[in-house]
Amino acid sequence: MIWLFACTSPELPDSEAELDSTPPPTVVGTFDIRNAQNGNGRSGIELAHSGGSVTTDEAGRADLLLEPDAQFNVVATGGAMLPHYLVGDVGSDAFTFTTFKATQNQTDQVLSYLGATWEPGTGIGIVVVGIDAPDPAPVYGASAAIDAESDMSFVFGASLPEEGDTLVEGGSSIVSFLNVTPDIVWATVTPPADEDCAVFPARTNVTRAVQMVPDAVSVVVFTCE
């Protein structure tokens, strides 16, 4: 009789949906924001996405709860740096997304060496494509491309930046495209022979749409092996 009374109480849920209080599954994405000049973590950077926002700690890291098997779009702002739009494909496992943020002064120094310029307020931006091995480490010989016009593409060599779209021995793992008109831009990577590349971290897609935002930097990372 007690069981029957409990089941017929008007205060209990009247549907299976109300009985299910299990929270939806999430994947922990750790975002590691570093200074482009010295590699130190950048604290106090706000990371915002559709599920809310967090701020990086003293080590430049913060965790976001993301929907599994979906795309993520995270906006990183603060620290006298250009806004960075971080994009990727979430899988089912926790991951760490590392990116380097530059100040306007650092950006100007690099571009000056290349004989190029970029000024905020013009409505154009920069697309950055990272190409890493699972370690992670730069995949030398891999190249990046976008389906939009840019003033130039450049990489970082062993000591200095140089024009081009292919990672060079001893350099970093990123290819940057300067002065890209705001639009949906598709990024792809061509790996060295006998390797395959796909969007980090899920590695299910070989190309990725990037929202090019005015006066900002959009970043996508590929993993190759």
Tab-separated table of N, CA and C in Angstrom, residues 51-200:
chain	number	residue	atom	x	y	z
A	51	GLY	N	28.299	27.923	-23.922
A	51	GLY	CA	27.910	27.416	-22.607
A	51	GLY	C	28.306	28.309	-21.453
A	52	GLY	N	28.942	29.449	-21.725
A	52	GLY	CA	29.351	30.345	-20.648
A	52	GLY	C	30.760	30.854	-20.866
A	53	SER	N	31.402	31.294	-19.794
A	53	SER	CA	32.762	31.821	-19.912
A	53	SER	C	33.557	31.512	-18.649
A	54	VAL	N	34.886	31.435	-18.813
A	54	VAL	CA	35.814	31.229	-17.704
A	54	VAL	C	37.021	32.127	-17.947
A	55	THR	N	37.883	32.235	-16.938
A	55	THR	CA	39.087	33.061	-17.046
A	55	THR	C	40.308	32.203	-16.761
A	56	THR	N	41.366	32.387	-17.542
A	56	THR	CA	42.565	31.571	-17.344
A	56	THR	C	43.234	31.864	-16.011
A	57	ASP	N	43.835	30.823	-15.423
A	57	ASP	CA	44.504	30.952	-14.138
A	57	ASP	C	45.925	31.489	-14.321
A	58	GLU	N	46.731	31.428	-13.272
A	58	GLU	CA	48.090	31.986	-13.331
A	58	GLU	C	48.960	31.282	-14.361
A	59	ALA	N	48.623	30.031	-14.662
A	59	ALA	CA	49.397	29.279	-15.655
A	59	ALA	C	48.869	29.485	-17.066
A	60	GLY	N	47.792	30.289	-17.202
A	60	GLY	CA	47.224	30.542	-18.516
A	60	GLY	C	46.271	29.467	-18.991
A	61	ARG	N	45.728	28.663	-18.053
A	61	ARG	CA	44.864	27.553	-18.435
A	61	ARG	C	43.467	27.698	-17.838
A	62	ALA	N	42.476	27.160	-18.550
A	62	ALA	CA	41.101	27.145	-18.060
A	62	ALA	C	40.368	25.990	-18.737
A	63	ASP	N	39.419	25.407	-18.009
A	63	ASP	CA	38.637	24.282	-18.529
A	63	ASP	C	37.249	24.736	-18.959
A	64	LEU	N	36.797	24.210	-20.099
A	64	LEU	CA	35.439	24.438	-20.573
A	64	LEU	C	34.752	23.093	-20.752
A	65	LEU	N	33.468	23.034	-20.413
A	65	LEU	CA	32.674	21.832	-20.638
A	65	LEU	C	31.997	21.967	-21.994
A	66	LEU	N	32.319	21.041	-22.900
A	66	LEU	CA	31.868	21.142	-24.282
A	66	LEU	C	31.024	19.933	-24.669
A	67	GLU	N	30.181	20.138	-25.654
A	67	GLU	CA	29.340	19.054	-26.154
A	67	GLU	C	30.187	18.078	-26.964
A	68	PRO	N	30.095	16.774	-26.678
A	68	PRO	CA	30.902	15.807	-27.437
A	68	PRO	C	30.443	15.708	-28.883
A	69	ASP	N	31.375	15.343	-29.749
A	69	ASP	CA	31.097	15.129	-31.173
A	69	ASP	C	30.429	16.341	-31.816
A	70	ALA	N	30.918	17.521	-31.472
A	70	ALA	CA	30.386	18.770	-32.017
A	70	ALA	C	31.553	19.718	-32.284
A	71	GLN	N	31.275	20.826	-32.925
A	71	GLN	CA	32.293	21.842	-33.140
A	71	GLN	C	32.350	22.770	-31.927
A	72	PHE	N	33.535	23.305	-31.643
A	72	PHE	CA	33.609	24.343	-30.620
A	72	PHE	C	34.087	25.642	-31.249
A	73	ASN	N	33.586	26.733	-30.710
A	73	ASN	CA	33.991	28.080	-31.111
A	73	ASN	C	34.179	28.880	-29.828
A	74	VAL	N	35.414	29.147	-29.473
A	74	VAL	CA	35.752	29.813	-28.211
A	74	VAL	C	36.419	31.147	-28.523
A	75	VAL	N	35.948	32.201	-27.886
A	75	VAL	CA	36.512	33.534	-28.101
A	75	VAL	C	37.406	33.880	-26.916
A	76	ALA	N	38.683	34.154	-27.188
A	76	ALA	CA	39.650	34.520	-26.148
A	76	ALA	C	39.948	36.014	-26.242
A	77	THR	N	39.692	36.738	-25.147
A	77	THR	CA	39.911	38.187	-25.149
A	77	THR	C	40.612	38.615	-23.868
A	78	GLY	N	41.251	39.789	-23.940
A	78	GLY	CA	41.902	40.369	-22.765
A	78	GLY	C	43.406	40.416	-22.915
A	79	GLY	N	44.066	41.028	-21.931
A	79	GLY	CA	45.517	41.056	-21.909
A	79	GLY	C	46.150	41.910	-22.983
A	80	ALA	N	45.466	42.971	-23.433
A	80	ALA	CA	45.994	43.875	-24.458
A	80	ALA	C	46.349	43.139	-25.743
A	81	MET	N	45.597	42.088	-26.028
A	81	MET	CA	45.861	41.296	-27.225
A	81	MET	C	44.650	41.314	-28.136
A	82	LEU	N	44.872	40.993	-29.391
A	82	LEU	CA	43.787	40.913	-30.350
A	82	LEU	C	42.845	39.768	-29.957
A	83	PRO	N	41.542	39.915	-30.175
A	83	PRO	CA	40.634	38.797	-29.924
A	83	PRO	C	41.037	37.588	-30.772
A	84	HIS	N	41.001	36.418	-30.156
A	84	HIS	CA	41.320	35.183	-30.859
A	84	HIS	C	40.087	34.282	-30.861
A	85	TYR	N	39.708	33.802	-32.039
A	85	TYR	CA	38.590	32.875	-32.184
A	85	TYR	C	39.171	31.480	-32.406
A	86	LEU	N	38.988	30.606	-31.429
A	86	LEU	CA	39.576	29.272	-31.439
A	86	LEU	C	38.509	28.272	-31.858
A	87	VAL	N	38.778	27.506	-32.908
A	87	VAL	CA	37.775	26.577	-33.425
A	87	VAL	C	38.359	25.180	-33.535
A	88	GLY	N	37.483	24.185	-33.498
A	88	GLY	CA	37.916	22.806	-33.616
A	88	GLY	C	36.741	21.853	-33.544
A	89	ASP	N	37.031	20.568	-33.626
A	89	ASP	CA	36.017	19.517	-33.584
A	89	ASP	C	36.202	18.690	-32.322
A	90	VAL	N	35.211	18.706	-31.438
A	90	VAL	CA	35.270	17.933	-30.196
A	90	VAL	C	34.990	16.464	-30.505
A	91	GLY	N	35.743	15.580	-29.876
A	91	GLY	CA	35.449	14.157	-29.974
A	91	GLY	C	34.747	13.682	-28.714
A	92	SER	N	35.198	12.572	-28.167
A	92	SER	CA	34.609	12.040	-26.942
A	92	SER	C	35.587	12.063	-25.780
A	93	ASP	N	36.825	12.470	-26.023
A	93	ASP	CA	37.858	12.463	-24.987
A	93	ASP	C	38.290	13.872	-24.609
A	94	ALA	N	38.726	14.039	-23.364
A	94	ALA	CA	39.267	15.321	-22.905
A	94	ALA	C	40.490	15.695	-23.736
A	95	PHE	N	40.733	16.981	-23.884
A	95	PHE	CA	41.850	17.432	-24.708
A	95	PHE	C	42.397	18.755	-24.181
A	96	THR	N	43.586	19.115	-24.659
A	96	THR	CA	44.189	20.415	-24.351
A	96	THR	C	44.479	21.143	-25.656
A	97	PHE	N	43.940	22.343	-25.769
A	97	PHE	CA	44.138	23.179	-26.950
A	97	PHE	C	45.087	24.309	-26.554
A	98	THR	N	46.286	24.316	-27.132
A	98	THR	CA	47.295	25.321	-26.811
A	98	THR	C	47.410	26.331	-27.940
A	99	THR	N	47.395	27.609	-27.583
A	99	THR	CA	47.570	28.639	-28.601
A	99	THR	C	48.396	29.781	-28.031
A	100	PHE	N	49.054	30.511	-28.916
A	100	PHE	CA	49.917	31.615	-28.518
A	100	PHE	C	49.277	32.922	-28.970
A	101	LYS	N	49.107	33.842	-28.028
A	101	LYS	CA	48.485	35.129	-28.342
A	101	LYS	C	49.540	36.231	-28.358
A	102	ALA	N	49.466	37.072	-29.381
A	102	ALA	CA	50.435	38.161	-29.523
A	102	ALA	C	49.770	39.494	-29.245
A	103	THR	N	50.543	40.417	-28.720
A	103	THR	CA	50.062	41.782	-28.575
A	103	THR	C	50.149	42.470	-29.942
A	104	GLN	N	49.539	43.636	-30.045
A	104	GLN	CA	49.621	44.383	-31.299
A	104	GLN	C	51.071	44.745	-31.607
A	105	ASN	N	51.856	45.082	-30.579
A	105	ASN	CA	53.251	45.444	-30.788
A	105	ASN	C	54.054	44.259	-31.321
A	106	GLN	N	53.824	43.058	-30.763
A	106	GLN	CA	54.527	41.869	-31.236
A	106	GLN	C	54.153	41.562	-32.686
A	107	THR	N	52.867	41.705	-32.995
A	107	THR	CA	52.421	41.473	-34.371
A	107	THR	C	53.072	42.449	-35.334
A	108	ASP	N	53.138	43.715	-34.940
A	108	ASP	CA	53.741	44.738	-35.798
A	108	ASP	C	55.222	44.439	-36.069
A	109	GLN	N	55.928	43.938	-35.057
A	109	GLN	CA	57.351	43.621	-35.222
A	109	GLN	C	57.559	42.519	-36.257
A	110	VAL	N	56.729	41.476	-36.177
A	110	VAL	CA	56.841	40.369	-37.126
A	110	VAL	C	56.533	40.844	-38.539
A	111	LEU	N	55.454	41.588	-38.688
A	111	LEU	CA	55.047	42.039	-40.016
A	111	LEU	C	56.038	43.036	-40.605
A	112	SER	N	56.631	43.854	-39.738
A	112	SER	CA	57.626	44.809	-40.214
A	112	SER	C	58.818	44.083	-40.833
A	113	TYR	N	59.238	43.008	-40.215
A	113	TYR	CA	60.350	42.229	-40.758
A	113	TYR	C	59.997	41.666	-42.128
A	114	LEU	N	58.720	41.300	-42.318
A	114	LEU	CA	58.274	40.727	-43.583
A	114	LEU	C	57.930	41.790	-44.622
A	115	GLY	N	57.985	43.063	-44.221
A	115	GLY	CA	57.618	44.134	-45.126
A	115	GLY	C	56.128	44.250	-45.333
A	116	ALA	N	55.359	43.799	-44.327
A	116	ALA	CA	53.903	43.826	-44.424
A	116	ALA	C	53.326	44.652	-43.286
A	117	THR	N	52.065	45.010	-43.407
A	117	THR	CA	51.393	45.774	-42.355
A	117	THR	C	49.976	45.245	-42.172
A	118	TRP	N	49.457	45.451	-40.965
A	118	TRP	CA	48.059	45.142	-40.682
A	118	TRP	C	47.602	46.055	-39.561
A	119	GLU	N	46.497	46.728	-39.760
A	119	GLU	CA	46.014	47.671	-38.766
A	119	GLU	C	44.601	47.354	-38.350
A	120	PRO	N	44.355	47.199	-37.040
A	120	PRO	CA	42.990	46.990	-36.564
A	120	PRO	C	42.115	48.168	-36.980
A	121	GLY	N	40.844	47.894	-37.197
A	121	GLY	CA	39.921	48.932	-37.619
A	121	GLY	C	39.668	48.924	-39.109
A	122	THR	N	40.424	48.097	-39.842
A	122	THR	CA	40.240	48.026	-41.294
A	122	THR	C	39.181	47.001	-41.670
A	123	GLY	N	38.721	46.194	-40.702
A	123	GLY	CA	37.687	45.207	-40.979
A	123	GLY	C	38.195	43.895	-41.524
A	124	ILE	N	39.511	43.680	-41.521
A	124	ILE	CA	40.076	42.423	-42.001
A	124	ILE	C	40.836	41.767	-40.858
A	125	GLY	N	41.232	40.519	-41.036
A	125	GLY	CA	41.860	39.808	-39.933
A	125	GLY	C	42.901	38.811	-40.389
A	126	ILE	N	43.275	37.930	-39.464
A	126	ILE	CA	44.335	36.946	-39.685
A	126	ILE	C	43.787	35.553	-39.396
A	127	VAL	N	44.092	34.601	-40.281
A	127	VAL	CA	43.767	33.197	-40.056
A	127	VAL	C	45.064	32.461	-39.739
A	128	VAL	N	45.065	31.718	-38.631
A	128	VAL	CA	46.235	30.937	-38.225
A	128	VAL	C	45.875	29.455	-38.261
A	129	VAL	N	46.692	28.654	-38.953
A	129	VAL	CA	46.483	27.209	-39.044
A	129	VAL	C	47.668	26.518	-38.367
A	130	GLY	N	47.391	25.793	-37.296
A	130	GLY	CA	48.421	25.018	-36.615
A	130	GLY	C	48.489	23.623	-37.201
A	131	ILE	N	49.703	23.082	-37.333
A	131	ILE	CA	49.894	21.737	-37.892
A	131	ILE	C	50.856	20.988	-36.968
A	132	ASP	N	50.315	20.058	-36.184
A	132	ASP	CA	51.106	19.361	-35.170
A	132	ASP	C	51.039	17.853	-35.329
A	133	ALA	N	52.090	17.185	-34.853
A	133	ALA	CA	52.048	15.749	-34.639
A	133	ALA	C	51.327	15.504	-33.308
A	134	PRO	N	50.946	14.266	-32.994
A	134	PRO	CA	50.245	14.011	-31.740
A	134	PRO	C	51.052	14.374	-30.500
A	135	ASP	N	52.383	14.547	-30.621
A	135	ASP	CA	53.264	14.760	-29.453
A	135	ASP	C	52.865	15.885	-28.499
A	136	PRO	N	52.645	17.145	-28.853
A	136	PRO	CA	52.654	17.709	-30.216
A	136	PRO	C	54.026	18.245	-30.611
A	137	ALA	N	54.264	18.322	-31.911
A	137	ALA	CA	55.489	18.886	-32.467
A	137	ALA	C	55.174	19.309	-33.895
A	138	PRO	N	55.889	20.324	-34.428
A	138	PRO	CA	55.620	20.764	-35.799
A	138	PRO	C	55.807	19.639	-36.815
A	139	VAL	N	54.931	19.596	-37.821
A	139	VAL	CA	55.042	18.611	-38.890
A	139	VAL	C	55.724	19.299	-40.063
A	140	TYR	N	57.051	19.271	-40.060
A	140	TYR	CA	57.816	19.962	-41.093
A	140	TYR	C	57.504	19.389	-42.471
A	141	GLY	N	57.317	20.280	-43.433
A	141	GLY	CA	56.974	19.876	-44.785
A	141	GLY	C	55.484	19.931	-45.068
A	142	ALA	N	54.666	20.044	-44.020
A	142	ALA	CA	53.223	20.177	-44.213
A	142	ALA	C	52.904	21.618	-44.593
A	143	SER	N	51.859	21.804	-45.386
A	143	SER	CA	51.464	23.148	-45.807
A	143	SER	C	49.981	23.351	-45.529
A	144	ALA	N	49.570	24.614	-45.415
A	144	ALA	CA	48.181	24.977	-45.149
A	144	ALA	C	47.659	25.849	-46.275
A	145	ALA	N	46.332	25.831	-46.445
A	145	ALA	CA	45.686	26.668	-47.458
A	145	ALA	C	44.317	27.080	-46.961
A	146	ILE	N	43.839	28.231	-47.434
A	146	ILE	CA	42.472	28.673	-47.176
A	146	ILE	C	41.831	29.027	-48.511
A	147	ASP	N	40.498	28.961	-48.566
A	147	ASP	CA	39.815	29.233	-49.835
A	147	ASP	C	39.388	30.695	-49.930
A	148	ALA	N	40.274	31.573	-49.505
A	148	ALA	CA	40.009	33.009	-49.565
A	148	ALA	C	41.316	33.728	-49.864
A	149	GLU	N	41.198	34.917	-50.427
A	149	GLU	CA	42.394	35.693	-50.742
A	149	GLU	C	42.989	36.299	-49.470
A	150	SER	N	44.306	36.433	-49.473
A	150	SER	CA	45.012	37.103	-48.380
A	150	SER	C	46.176	37.871	-48.979
A	151	ASP	N	46.696	38.837	-48.230
A	151	ASP	CA	47.836	39.610	-48.737
A	151	ASP	C	49.086	38.761	-48.824
A	152	MET	N	49.234	37.858	-47.850
A	152	MET	CA	50.393	36.973	-47.839
A	152	MET	C	50.187	35.896	-46.787
A	153	SER	N	50.978	34.829	-46.886
A	153	SER	CA	51.051	33.819	-45.834
A	153	SER	C	52.492	33.753	-45.358
A	154	PHE	N	52.663	33.424	-44.075
A	154	PHE	CA	54.025	33.342	-43.548
A	154	PHE	C	54.116	32.296	-42.449
A	155	VAL	N	55.339	31.827	-42.228
A	155	VAL	CA	55.644	30.855	-41.178
A	155	VAL	C	56.817	31.401	-40.362
A	156	PHE	N	57.100	30.740	-39.262
A	156	PHE	CA	58.254	31.111	-38.448
A	156	PHE	C	59.344	30.070	-38.644
A	157	GLY	N	60.497	30.529	-39.122
A	157	GLY	CA	61.628	29.643	-39.305
A	157	GLY	C	62.365	29.401	-38.003
A	158	ALA	N	63.585	28.901	-38.101
A	158	ALA	CA	64.360	28.583	-36.898
A	158	ALA	C	64.618	29.813	-36.047
A	159	SER	N	64.725	30.989	-36.673
A	159	SER	CA	64.991	32.204	-35.903
A	159	SER	C	64.156	33.397	-36.325
A	160	LEU	N	63.689	33.416	-37.586
A	160	LEU	CA	62.973	34.574	-38.098
A	160	LEU	C	61.742	34.149	-38.896
A	161	PRO	N	60.738	35.025	-38.985
A	161	PRO	CA	59.586	34.715	-39.832
A	161	PRO	C	59.976	34.794	-41.304
A	162	GLU	N	59.289	34.023	-42.124
A	162	GLU	CA	59.548	34.058	-43.555
A	162	GLU	C	58.261	33.795	-44.328
A	163	GLU	N	58.158	34.372	-45.510
A	163	GLU	CA	56.959	34.225	-46.315
A	163	GLU	C	56.835	32.793	-46.811
A	164	GLY	N	55.602	32.268	-46.838
A	164	GLY	CA	55.363	30.917	-47.320
A	164	GLY	C	54.209	30.263	-46.588
A	165	ASP	N	53.804	29.091	-47.075
A	165	ASP	CA	52.695	28.370	-46.455
A	165	ASP	C	53.076	26.962	-46.011
A	166	THR	N	54.400	26.673	-45.967
A	166	THR	CA	54.889	25.341	-45.613
A	166	THR	C	55.821	25.431	-44.410
A	167	LEU	N	55.595	24.548	-43.420
A	167	LEU	CA	56.432	24.559	-42.216
A	167	LEU	C	57.870	24.187	-42.563
A	168	VAL	N	58.816	24.955	-42.003
A	168	VAL	CA	60.233	24.746	-42.321
A	168	VAL	C	60.970	24.152	-41.124
A	169	GLU	N	61.992	23.382	-41.420
A	169	GLU	CA	62.767	22.684	-40.395
A	169	GLU	C	63.276	23.658	-39.336
A	170	GLY	N	63.062	23.300	-38.078
A	170	GLY	CA	63.536	24.124	-36.969
A	170	GLY	C	62.611	25.247	-36.580
A	171	GLY	N	61.502	25.406	-37.329
A	171	GLY	CA	60.586	26.497	-37.050
A	171	GLY	C	59.389	26.077	-36.214
A	172	SER	N	58.351	26.913	-36.216
A	172	SER	CA	57.162	26.650	-35.420
A	172	SER	C	56.144	25.847	-36.230
A	173	SER	N	54.983	25.606	-35.618
A	173	SER	CA	53.973	24.737	-36.237
A	173	SER	C	52.816	25.504	-36.854
A	174	ILE	N	52.939	26.816	-37.064
A	174	ILE	CA	51.798	27.575	-37.562
A	174	ILE	C	52.072	28.255	-38.906
A	175	VAL	N	50.995	28.317	-39.702
A	175	VAL	CA	50.976	29.090	-40.943
A	175	VAL	C	49.943	30.195	-40.753
A	176	SER	N	50.324	31.434	-41.022
A	176	SER	CA	49.424	32.573	-40.831
A	176	SER	C	49.094	33.224	-42.169
A	177	PHE	N	47.827	33.584	-42.327
A	177	PHE	CA	47.353	34.255	-43.532
A	177	PHE	C	46.914	35.661	-43.139
A	178	LEU	N	47.537	36.659	-43.753
A	178	LEU	CA	47.370	38.046	-43.354
A	178	LEU	C	46.347	38.776	-44.217
A	179	ASN	N	45.534	39.601	-43.550
A	179	ASN	CA	44.559	40.455	-44.236
A	179	ASN	C	43.558	39.636	-45.052
A	180	VAL	N	42.779	38.861	-44.333
A	180	VAL	CA	41.722	38.044	-44.924
A	180	VAL	C	40.391	38.762	-44.722
A	181	THR	N	39.620	38.881	-45.787
A	181	THR	CA	38.325	39.556	-45.699
A	181	THR	C	37.352	38.722	-44.866
A	182	PRO	N	36.605	39.341	-43.945
A	182	PRO	CA	35.673	38.600	-43.096
A	182	PRO	C	34.674	37.784	-43.913
A	183	ASP	N	34.585	36.512	-43.593
A	183	ASP	CA	33.684	35.593	-44.286
A	183	ASP	C	33.860	34.220	-43.642
A	184	ILE	N	33.130	33.239	-44.133
A	184	ILE	CA	33.380	31.853	-43.755
A	184	ILE	C	34.533	31.348	-44.604
A	185	VAL	N	35.614	30.967	-43.966
A	185	VAL	CA	36.828	30.549	-44.669
A	185	VAL	C	37.096	29.078	-44.351
A	186	TRP	N	37.351	28.285	-45.389
A	186	TRP	CA	37.669	26.871	-45.190
A	186	TRP	C	39.182	26.684	-45.185
A	187	ALA	N	39.681	25.993	-44.151
A	187	ALA	CA	41.113	25.731	-44.021
A	187	ALA	C	41.394	24.252	-44.261
A	188	THR	N	42.471	23.963	-44.971
A	188	THR	CA	42.899	22.591	-45.220
A	188	THR	C	44.407	22.498	-45.044
A	189	VAL	N	44.884	21.268	-44.861
A	189	VAL	CA	46.312	21.017	-44.689
A	189	VAL	C	46.745	19.901	-45.625
A	190	THR	N	47.881	20.091	-46.266
A	190	THR	CA	48.494	19.049	-47.091
A	190	THR	C	49.707	18.508	-46.340
A	191	PRO	N	49.674	17.241	-45.916
A	191	PRO	CA	50.768	16.690	-45.107
A	191	PRO	C	51.927	16.210	-45.970
A	192	PRO	N	53.046	15.897	-45.335
A	192	PRO	CA	54.124	15.222	-46.057
A	192	PRO	C	53.639	13.848	-46.533
A	193	ALA	N	54.418	13.192	-47.366
A	193	ALA	CA	54.049	11.881	-47.893
A	193	ALA	C	53.816	10.885	-46.765
A	194	ASP	N	52.856	10.009	-46.968
A	194	ASP	CA	52.547	8.908	-46.036
A	194	ASP	C	51.967	9.383	-44.706
A	195	GLU	N	51.429	10.593	-44.645
A	195	GLU	CA	50.766	11.069	-43.432
A	195	GLU	C	49.362	11.571	-43.782
A	196	ASP	N	48.507	11.569	-42.769
A	196	ASP	CA	47.151	12.104	-42.916
A	196	ASP	C	46.935	13.167	-41.855
A	197	CYS	N	46.167	14.206	-42.205
A	197	CYS	CA	45.902	15.305	-41.276
A	197	CYS	C	44.401	15.511	-41.129
A	198	ALA	N	43.966	15.823	-39.916
A	198	ALA	CA	42.550	16.094	-39.661
A	198	ALA	C	42.446	17.094	-38.523
A	199	VAL	N	41.258	17.689	-38.392
A	199	VAL	CA	41.049	18.776	-37.434
A	199	VAL	C	41.130	18.260	-36.001
A	200	PHE	N	41.885	18.961	-35.174
A	200	PHE	CA	42.074	18.636	-33.761
A	200	PHE	C	40.864	19.108	-32.961
